[in-house]
PDB file of C-alpha atoms in Angstrom:
ATOM      1  CA  MET A   1    -146.141  83.189 114.755  1.00  0.00           C
ATOM      2  CA  ASP A   2    -146.461  84.963 118.124  1.00  0.00           C
ATOM      3  CA  LEU A   3    -144.931  88.206 119.328  1.00  0.00           C
ATOM      4  CA  PHE A   4    -141.732  86.564 120.566  1.00  0.00           C
ATOM      5  CA  GLU A   5    -141.072  85.158 117.117  1.00  0.00           C
ATOM      6  CA  ARG A   6    -142.135  88.316 115.280  1.00  0.00           C
ATOM      7  CA  SER A   7    -139.956  90.589 117.396  1.00  0.00           C
ATOM      8  CA  TRP A   8    -136.971  88.229 117.149  1.00  0.00           C
ATOM      9  CA  THR A   9    -137.375  87.792 113.396  1.00  0.00           C
ATOM     10  CA  ALA A  10    -137.473  91.567 112.930  1.00  0.00           C
ATOM     11  CA  LEU A  11    -134.321  92.015 115.033  1.00  0.00           C
ATOM     12  CA  LEU A  12    -132.446  89.296 113.141  1.00  0.00           C
ATOM     13  CA  ALA A  13    -133.484  90.847 109.834  1.00  0.00           C
ATOM     14  CA  ALA A  14    -132.261  94.264 110.972  1.00  0.00           C
ATOM     15  CA  VAL A  15    -128.830  92.857 111.862  1.00  0.00           C
ATOM     16  CA  ALA A  16    -128.654  90.886 108.596  1.00  0.00           C
ATOM     17  CA  GLY A  17    -129.202  94.081 106.626  1.00  0.00           C
ATOM     18  CA  LEU A  18    -126.354  96.033 108.235  1.00  0.00           C
ATOM     19  CA  SER A  19    -123.288  97.071 106.272  1.00  0.00           C
ATOM     20  CA  ASP A  20    -119.798  96.250 107.502  1.00  0.00           C
ATOM     21  CA  GLU A  21    -119.381  99.900 108.459  1.00  0.00           C
ATOM     22  CA  ASP A  22    -122.529  99.767 110.603  1.00  0.00           C
ATOM     23  CA  PHE A  23    -120.914  97.164 112.858  1.00  0.00           C
ATOM     24  CA  GLU A  24    -118.308  99.734 113.917  1.00  0.00           C
ATOM     25  CA  ARG A  25    -120.901 102.324 114.942  1.00  0.00           C
ATOM     26  CA  PRO A  26    -121.849 102.822 118.592  1.00  0.00           C
ATOM     27  CA  SER A  27    -124.969 101.080 119.846  1.00  0.00           C
ATOM     28  CA  GLY A  28    -127.457 102.201 122.454  1.00  0.00           C
ATOM     29  CA  CYS A  29    -125.691 100.001 125.032  1.00  0.00           C
ATOM     30  CA  ALA A  30    -123.124 102.217 126.746  1.00  0.00           C
ATOM     31  CA  GLY A  31    -119.600 101.187 125.760  1.00  0.00           C
ATOM     32  CA  TRP A  32    -120.691  98.666 123.132  1.00  0.00           C
ATOM     33  CA  LEU A  33    -120.356  98.918 119.388  1.00  0.00           C
ATOM     34  CA  VAL A  34    -123.031  97.415 117.168  1.00  0.00           C
ATOM     35  CA  ARG A  35    -120.790  94.357 116.681  1.00  0.00           C
ATOM     36  CA  ASP A  36    -120.684  93.875 120.468  1.00  0.00           C
ATOM     37  CA  LEU A  37    -124.467  94.071 120.637  1.00  0.00           C
ATOM     38  CA  ALA A  38    -124.771  91.510 117.826  1.00  0.00           C
ATOM     39  CA  CYS A  39    -122.425  89.203 119.728  1.00  0.00           C
ATOM     40  CA  HIS A  40    -124.562  89.620 122.848  1.00  0.00           C
ATOM     41  CA  LEU A  41    -127.586  88.556 120.794  1.00  0.00           C
ATOM     42  CA  VAL A  42    -125.785  85.295 119.996  1.00  0.00           C
ATOM     43  CA  ILE A  43    -125.499  84.712 123.767  1.00  0.00           C
ATOM     44  CA  ASP A  44    -129.182  85.588 124.180  1.00  0.00           C
ATOM     45  CA  ALA A  45    -130.151  83.077 121.492  1.00  0.00           C
ATOM     46  CA  GLN A  46    -128.091  80.419 123.247  1.00  0.00           C
ATOM     47  CA  ASP A  47    -129.871  81.251 126.507  1.00  0.00           C
ATOM     48  CA  VAL A  48    -133.245  80.719 124.825  1.00  0.00           C
ATOM     49  CA  LEU A  49    -132.144  77.355 123.418  1.00  0.00           C
ATOM     50  CA  ILE A  50    -130.677  76.195 126.738  1.00  0.00           C
ATOM     51  CA  THR A  51    -133.709  77.266 128.762  1.00  0.00           C
ATOM     52  CA  LEU A  52    -136.222  75.638 126.428  1.00  0.00           C
ATOM     53  CA  VAL A  53    -134.507  72.262 126.963  1.00  0.00           C
ATOM     54  CA  THR A  54    -134.228  72.681 130.745  1.00  0.00           C
ATOM     55  CA  PRO A  55    -137.598  71.413 131.963  1.00  0.00           C
ATOM     56  CA  ALA A  56    -138.893  71.900 135.492  1.00  0.00           C
ATOM     57  CA  TRP A  57    -141.605  70.007 137.342  1.00  0.00           C
ATOM     58  CA  THR A  58    -142.145  72.274 140.337  1.00  0.00           C
ATOM     59  CA  GLU A  59    -144.590  75.151 140.565  1.00  0.00           C
ATOM     60  CA  PRO A  60    -143.528  78.410 138.877  1.00  0.00           C
ATOM     61  CA  THR A  61    -141.638  80.838 141.094  1.00  0.00           C
ATOM     62  CA  ALA A  62    -141.632  83.710 138.586  1.00  0.00           C
ATOM     63  CA  ASP A  63    -143.580  85.142 135.679  1.00  0.00           C
ATOM     64  CA  ALA A  64    -142.648  87.489 132.814  1.00  0.00           C
ATOM     65  CA  VAL A  65    -142.423  90.439 135.228  1.00  0.00           C
ATOM     66  CA  SER A  66    -140.615  88.852 138.183  1.00  0.00           C
ATOM     67  CA  TYR A  67    -138.200  87.080 135.800  1.00  0.00           C
ATOM     68  CA  TRP A  68    -136.334  90.386 135.710  1.00  0.00           C
ATOM     69  CA  ASP A  69    -133.951  91.379 138.485  1.00  0.00           C
ATOM     70  CA  VAL A  70    -133.694  95.136 138.999  1.00  0.00           C
ATOM     71  CA  GLY A  71    -130.279  96.465 139.969  1.00  0.00           C
ATOM     72  CA  ASP A  72    -129.263  99.701 141.646  1.00  0.00           C
ATOM     73  CA  GLU A  73    -126.390 100.656 139.362  1.00  0.00           C
ATOM     74  CA  PRO A  74    -125.871 100.483 135.582  1.00  0.00           C
ATOM     75  CA  PRO A  75    -123.314  97.974 134.274  1.00  0.00           C
ATOM     76  CA  THR A  76    -119.711  99.119 134.580  1.00  0.00           C
ATOM     77  CA  GLY A  77    -118.235  96.574 132.168  1.00  0.00           C
ATOM     78  CA  ASP A  78    -116.437  94.849 135.054  1.00  0.00           C
ATOM     79  CA  ASP A  79    -118.781  91.862 135.040  1.00  0.00           C
ATOM     80  CA  PRO A  80    -116.789  88.981 133.480  1.00  0.00           C
ATOM     81  CA  LEU A  81    -119.423  88.196 130.840  1.00  0.00           C
ATOM     82  CA  ASP A  82    -119.912  91.866 129.932  1.00  0.00           C
ATOM     83  CA  ALA A  83    -116.143  92.280 129.577  1.00  0.00           C
ATOM     84  CA  LEU A  84    -115.912  89.138 127.449  1.00  0.00           C
ATOM     85  CA  ILE A  85    -118.448  90.277 124.854  1.00  0.00           C
ATOM     86  CA  PRO A  86    -116.264  92.907 123.082  1.00  0.00           C
ATOM     87  CA  ARG A  87    -113.374  90.438 122.890  1.00  0.00           C
ATOM     88  CA  LEU A  88    -115.615  87.749 121.427  1.00  0.00           C
ATOM     89  CA  ALA A  89    -117.094  90.198 118.934  1.00  0.00           C
ATOM     90  CA  ALA A  90    -113.643  91.332 117.782  1.00  0.00           C
ATOM     91  CA  ALA A  91    -112.541  87.710 117.362  1.00  0.00           C
ATOM     92  CA  TYR A  92    -115.067  87.209 114.565  1.00  0.00           C
ATOM     93  CA  GLY A  93    -113.010  89.567 112.399  1.00  0.00           C
ATOM     94  CA  GLU A  94    -115.229  90.209 109.405  1.00  0.00           C
ATOM     95  CA  PRO A  95    -118.854  91.082 110.227  1.00  0.00           C
ATOM     96  CA  ARG A  96    -120.111  88.418 107.832  1.00  0.00           C
ATOM     97  CA  TRP A  97    -118.993  85.672 110.231  1.00  0.00           C
ATOM     98  CA  LEU A  98    -120.825  87.295 113.131  1.00  0.00           C
ATOM     99  CA  LYS A  99    -123.897  87.671 110.929  1.00  0.00           C
ATOM    100  CA  PHE A 100    -123.656  84.020 109.955  1.00  0.00           C
ATOM    101  CA  HIS A 101    -123.376  82.798 113.542  1.00  0.00           C
ATOM    102  CA  LEU A 102    -126.237  84.991 114.754  1.00  0.00           C
ATOM    103  CA  ASP A 103    -128.478  83.846 111.905  1.00  0.00           C
ATOM    104  CA  ASP A 104    -127.557  80.195 112.536  1.00  0.00           C
ATOM    105  CA  VAL A 105    -128.102  80.183 116.305  1.00  0.00           C
ATOM    106  CA  GLY A 106    -130.841  82.804 116.203  1.00  0.00           C
ATOM    107  CA  SER A 107    -132.910  80.920 113.652  1.00  0.00           C
ATOM    108  CA  ALA A 108    -132.606  77.774 115.759  1.00  0.00           C
ATOM    109  CA  ALA A 109    -133.827  79.693 118.822  1.00  0.00           C
ATOM    110  CA  GLY A 110    -136.801  80.977 116.856  1.00  0.00           C
ATOM    111  CA  ARG A 111    -137.690  77.481 115.641  1.00  0.00           C
ATOM    112  CA  ALA A 112    -137.368  76.042 119.138  1.00  0.00           C
ATOM    113  CA  ALA A 113    -139.647  78.741 120.522  1.00  0.00           C
ATOM    114  CA  GLY A 114    -142.211  78.050 117.817  1.00  0.00           C
ATOM    115  CA  LEU A 115    -142.291  74.352 118.727  1.00  0.00           C
ATOM    116  CA  ALA A 116    -142.362  74.811 122.497  1.00  0.00           C
ATOM    117  CA  ASP A 117    -145.447  74.159 124.614  1.00  0.00           C
ATOM    118  CA  ARG A 118    -146.302  77.516 126.177  1.00  0.00           C
ATOM    119  CA  ALA A 119    -147.734  75.821 129.259  1.00  0.00           C
ATOM    120  CA  ALA A 120    -144.615  73.743 129.957  1.00  0.00           C
ATOM    121  CA  ARG A 121    -142.323  74.825 132.784  1.00  0.00           C
ATOM    122  CA  VAL A 122    -138.639  75.589 132.444  1.00  0.00           C
ATOM    123  CA  SER A 123    -135.842  76.562 134.792  1.00  0.00           C
ATOM    124  CA  THR A 124    -133.392  79.422 134.310  1.00  0.00           C
ATOM    125  CA  GLN A 125    -131.314  81.628 136.621  1.00  0.00           C
ATOM    126  CA  GLY A 126    -132.658  79.817 139.671  1.00  0.00           C
ATOM    127  CA  LYS A 127    -136.282  80.540 138.683  1.00  0.00           C
ATOM    128  CA  VAL A 128    -139.069  78.303 137.399  1.00  0.00           C
ATOM    129  CA  LEU A 129    -141.568  79.780 134.968  1.00  0.00           C
ATOM    130  CA  THR A 130    -143.778  78.724 132.115  1.00  0.00           C
ATOM    131  CA  VAL A 131    -142.403  78.781 128.602  1.00  0.00           C
ATOM    132  CA  GLY A 132    -145.021  81.400 127.744  1.00  0.00           C
ATOM    133  CA  ASP A 133    -143.818  83.736 130.497  1.00  0.00           C
ATOM    134  CA  PHE A 134    -140.166  83.135 129.604  1.00  0.00           C
ATOM    135  CA  LEU A 135    -140.757  84.026 125.963  1.00  0.00           C
ATOM    136  CA  SER A 136    -142.888  87.038 126.941  1.00  0.00           C
ATOM    137  CA  ALA A 137    -140.014  88.306 129.096  1.00  0.00           C
ATOM    138  CA  TYR A 138    -137.744  88.028 126.083  1.00  0.00           C
ATOM    139  CA  VAL A 139    -139.995  90.293 124.022  1.00  0.00           C
ATOM    140  CA  LEU A 140    -138.772  93.079 126.300  1.00  0.00           C
ATOM    141  CA  GLU A 141    -135.154  91.965 125.734  1.00  0.00           C
ATOM    142  CA  TRP A 142    -135.544  91.883 121.952  1.00  0.00           C
ATOM    143  CA  THR A 143    -137.323  95.226 121.827  1.00  0.00           C
ATOM    144  CA  LEU A 144    -134.804  97.045 124.015  1.00  0.00           C
ATOM    145  CA  HIS A 145    -131.891  95.648 122.024  1.00  0.00           C
ATOM    146  CA  HIS A 146    -133.611  96.520 118.757  1.00  0.00           C
ATOM    147  CA  LEU A 147    -133.759 100.099 120.023  1.00  0.00           C
ATOM    148  CA  ASP A 148    -130.078  99.803 120.971  1.00  0.00           C
ATOM    149  CA  LEU A 149    -129.258  98.572 117.488  1.00  0.00           C
ATOM    150  CA  VAL A 150    -130.852 101.515 115.700  1.00  0.00           C
ATOM    151  CA  ALA A 151    -129.832 104.194 118.220  1.00  0.00           C
ATOM    152  CA  HIS A 152    -127.193 105.585 115.826  1.00  0.00           C
ATOM    153  CA  LEU A 153    -128.494 103.982 112.636  1.00  0.00           C
ATOM    154  CA  PRO A 154    -131.625 105.960 111.773  1.00  0.00           C
ATOM    155  CA  SER A 155    -132.032 104.307 108.358  1.00  0.00           C
ATOM    156  CA  VAL A 156    -132.355 100.819 109.885  1.00  0.00           C
ATOM    157  CA  PRO A 157    -135.935  99.733 110.689  1.00  0.00           C
ATOM    158  CA  GLY A 158    -136.702  99.693 114.390  1.00  0.00           C
ATOM    159  CA  PRO A 159    -139.031  97.469 116.421  1.00  0.00           C
ATOM    160  CA  SER A 160    -142.698  97.244 115.510  1.00  0.00           C
ATOM    161  CA  ALA A 161    -145.375  99.283 117.259  1.00  0.00           C
ATOM    162  CA  GLU A 162    -146.793  96.005 118.578  1.00  0.00           C
ATOM    163  CA  ALA A 163    -143.475  95.016 120.169  1.00  0.00           C
ATOM    164  CA  LEU A 164    -142.938  98.491 121.629  1.00  0.00           C
ATOM    165  CA  ALA A 165    -146.402  98.487 123.220  1.00  0.00           C
ATOM    166  CA  ALA A 166    -145.935  95.008 124.711  1.00  0.00           C
ATOM    167  CA  ALA A 167    -142.476  95.872 126.029  1.00  0.00           C
ATOM    168  CA  ARG A 168    -143.805  99.055 127.625  1.00  0.00           C
ATOM    169  CA  THR A 169    -146.592  97.119 129.350  1.00  0.00           C
ATOM    170  CA  LEU A 170    -144.078  94.651 130.773  1.00  0.00           C
ATOM    171  CA  LEU A 171    -141.743  97.428 131.914  1.00  0.00           C
ATOM    172  CA  GLU A 172    -144.663  99.125 133.658  1.00  0.00           C
ATOM    173  CA  GLY A 173    -145.318  95.837 135.437  1.00  0.00           C
ATOM    174  CA  ILE A 174    -141.700  95.783 136.605  1.00  0.00           C
ATOM    175  CA  ALA A 175    -141.937  99.419 137.698  1.00  0.00           C
ATOM    176  CA  GLY A 176    -145.237  98.839 139.458  1.00  0.00           C
ATOM    177  CA  ALA A 177    -146.703 101.931 137.808  1.00  0.00           C
ATOM    178  CA  ALA A 178    -147.677 103.247 134.400  1.00  0.00           C
ATOM    179  CA  PHE A 179    -145.550 105.760 132.541  1.00  0.00           C
ATOM    180  CA  PRO A 180    -147.327 109.028 131.695  1.00  0.00           C
ATOM    181  CA  GLY A 181    -149.584 108.969 128.667  1.00  0.00           C
ATOM    182  CA  SER A 182    -147.497 111.791 127.197  1.00  0.00           C
ATOM    183  CA  PHE A 183    -144.589 109.339 126.808  1.00  0.00           C
ATOM    184  CA  SER A 184    -144.409 107.425 123.562  1.00  0.00           C
ATOM    185  CA  ASP A 185    -143.708 103.712 123.968  1.00  0.00           C
ATOM    186  CA  THR A 186    -140.149 104.303 122.760  1.00  0.00           C
ATOM    187  CA  ASP A 187    -139.578 107.145 125.224  1.00  0.00           C
ATOM    188  CA  ALA A 188    -141.003 105.090 128.097  1.00  0.00           C
ATOM    189  CA  LEU A 189    -138.564 102.266 127.307  1.00  0.00           C
ATOM    190  CA  LEU A 190    -135.526 104.497 126.794  1.00  0.00           C
ATOM    191  CA  VAL A 191    -136.092 106.692 129.845  1.00  0.00           C
ATOM    192  CA  GLY A 192    -137.433 103.842 131.956  1.00  0.00           C
ATOM    193  CA  THR A 193    -134.290 101.741 131.465  1.00  0.00           C
ATOM    194  CA  GLY A 194    -131.824 104.632 131.611  1.00  0.00           C
ATOM    195  CA  ARG A 195    -130.910 104.535 127.949  1.00  0.00           C
ATOM    196  CA  ARG A 196    -131.451 108.274 127.906  1.00  0.00           C
ATOM    197  CA  ALA A 197    -132.026 110.851 130.608  1.00  0.00           C
ATOM    198  CA  ALA A 198    -135.479 112.314 131.098  1.00  0.00           C
ATOM    199  CA  SER A 199    -135.962 115.908 130.063  1.00  0.00           C
ATOM    200  CA  GLY A 200    -137.176 118.393 132.644  1.00  0.00           C
ATOM    201  CA  ALA A 201    -140.733 118.127 131.352  1.00  0.00           C
ATOM    202  CA  GLU A 202    -140.563 114.340 131.328  1.00  0.00           C
ATOM    203  CA  GLU A 203    -139.227 114.201 134.866  1.00  0.00           C
ATOM    204  CA  ALA A 204    -142.054 116.433 136.029  1.00  0.00           C
ATOM    205  CA  ALA A 205    -144.579 114.217 134.237  1.00  0.00           C
ATOM    206  CA  LEU A 206    -143.120 111.102 135.884  1.00  0.00           C
ATOM    207  CA  GLY A 207    -144.008 112.435 139.328  1.00  0.00           C
ATOM    208  CA  GLY A 208    -143.344 109.837 142.001  1.00  0.00           C
ATOM    209  CA  LEU A 209    -142.178 107.334 139.393  1.00  0.00           C
ATOM    210  CA  ALA A 210    -139.113 109.520 138.786  1.00  0.00           C
ATOM    211  CA  ALA A 211    -137.589 108.179 142.008  1.00  0.00           C
ATOM    212  CA  ARG A 212    -137.847 104.604 140.713  1.00  0.00           C
ATOM    213  CA  VAL A 213    -136.289 105.036 137.291  1.00  0.00           C
ATOM    214  CA  PRO A 214    -134.110 104.125 135.639  1.00  0.00           C
ATOM    215  CA  LEU A 215    -134.797 100.429 136.072  1.00  0.00           C
ATOM    216  CA  ILE A 216    -131.515  98.572 135.586  1.00  0.00           C
ATOM    217  CA  LEU A 217    -132.660  95.202 134.286  1.00  0.00           C
ATOM    218  CA  GLY A 218    -130.665  92.027 134.570  1.00  0.00           C
TER     219      GLY A 218
END
């Protein structure tokens, strides 16, 4: 089992262990409850499944770093898909049905990833990249959303140190610079993606990188 599968398995297990009340708590994604985040993970799992069965035969045009588009402004909720997520999440009614669907589709995505040839090429979002790079990019997605999940649920296990370190390395590749050594991996990810504001000391430590964060990933 590689890091994609380990990070995804840990995230699925964290969601599976939530109480019904936890689903009504805020998440680390601005404007989304935990149930909305869980619903978004269903969409993510579908994206993995769709991409893994969308082969490409041309040369790669992206890797795990350039897979990510960096925006200028944080999401406003006006994007049609972003606006749809809370409505879809509410439509599940009881959290158990959302848990069931995420486990069903999420487990399938994990199995598909485990069977996929890492050297094969796939197409997604107008880009061609190897399966290995696509799954590596998703380690960042899983790790950030795992942090979002536990943002207001301190008793729920967060992402592993291994996943945090790998996600930080990828984010530094996107930023084109390393975060200060004084930043923990978690702080680098939260500050680097705008999930929390940098403190005065952190902003000073960022130096020139402060002008490039937060990185709004899409």
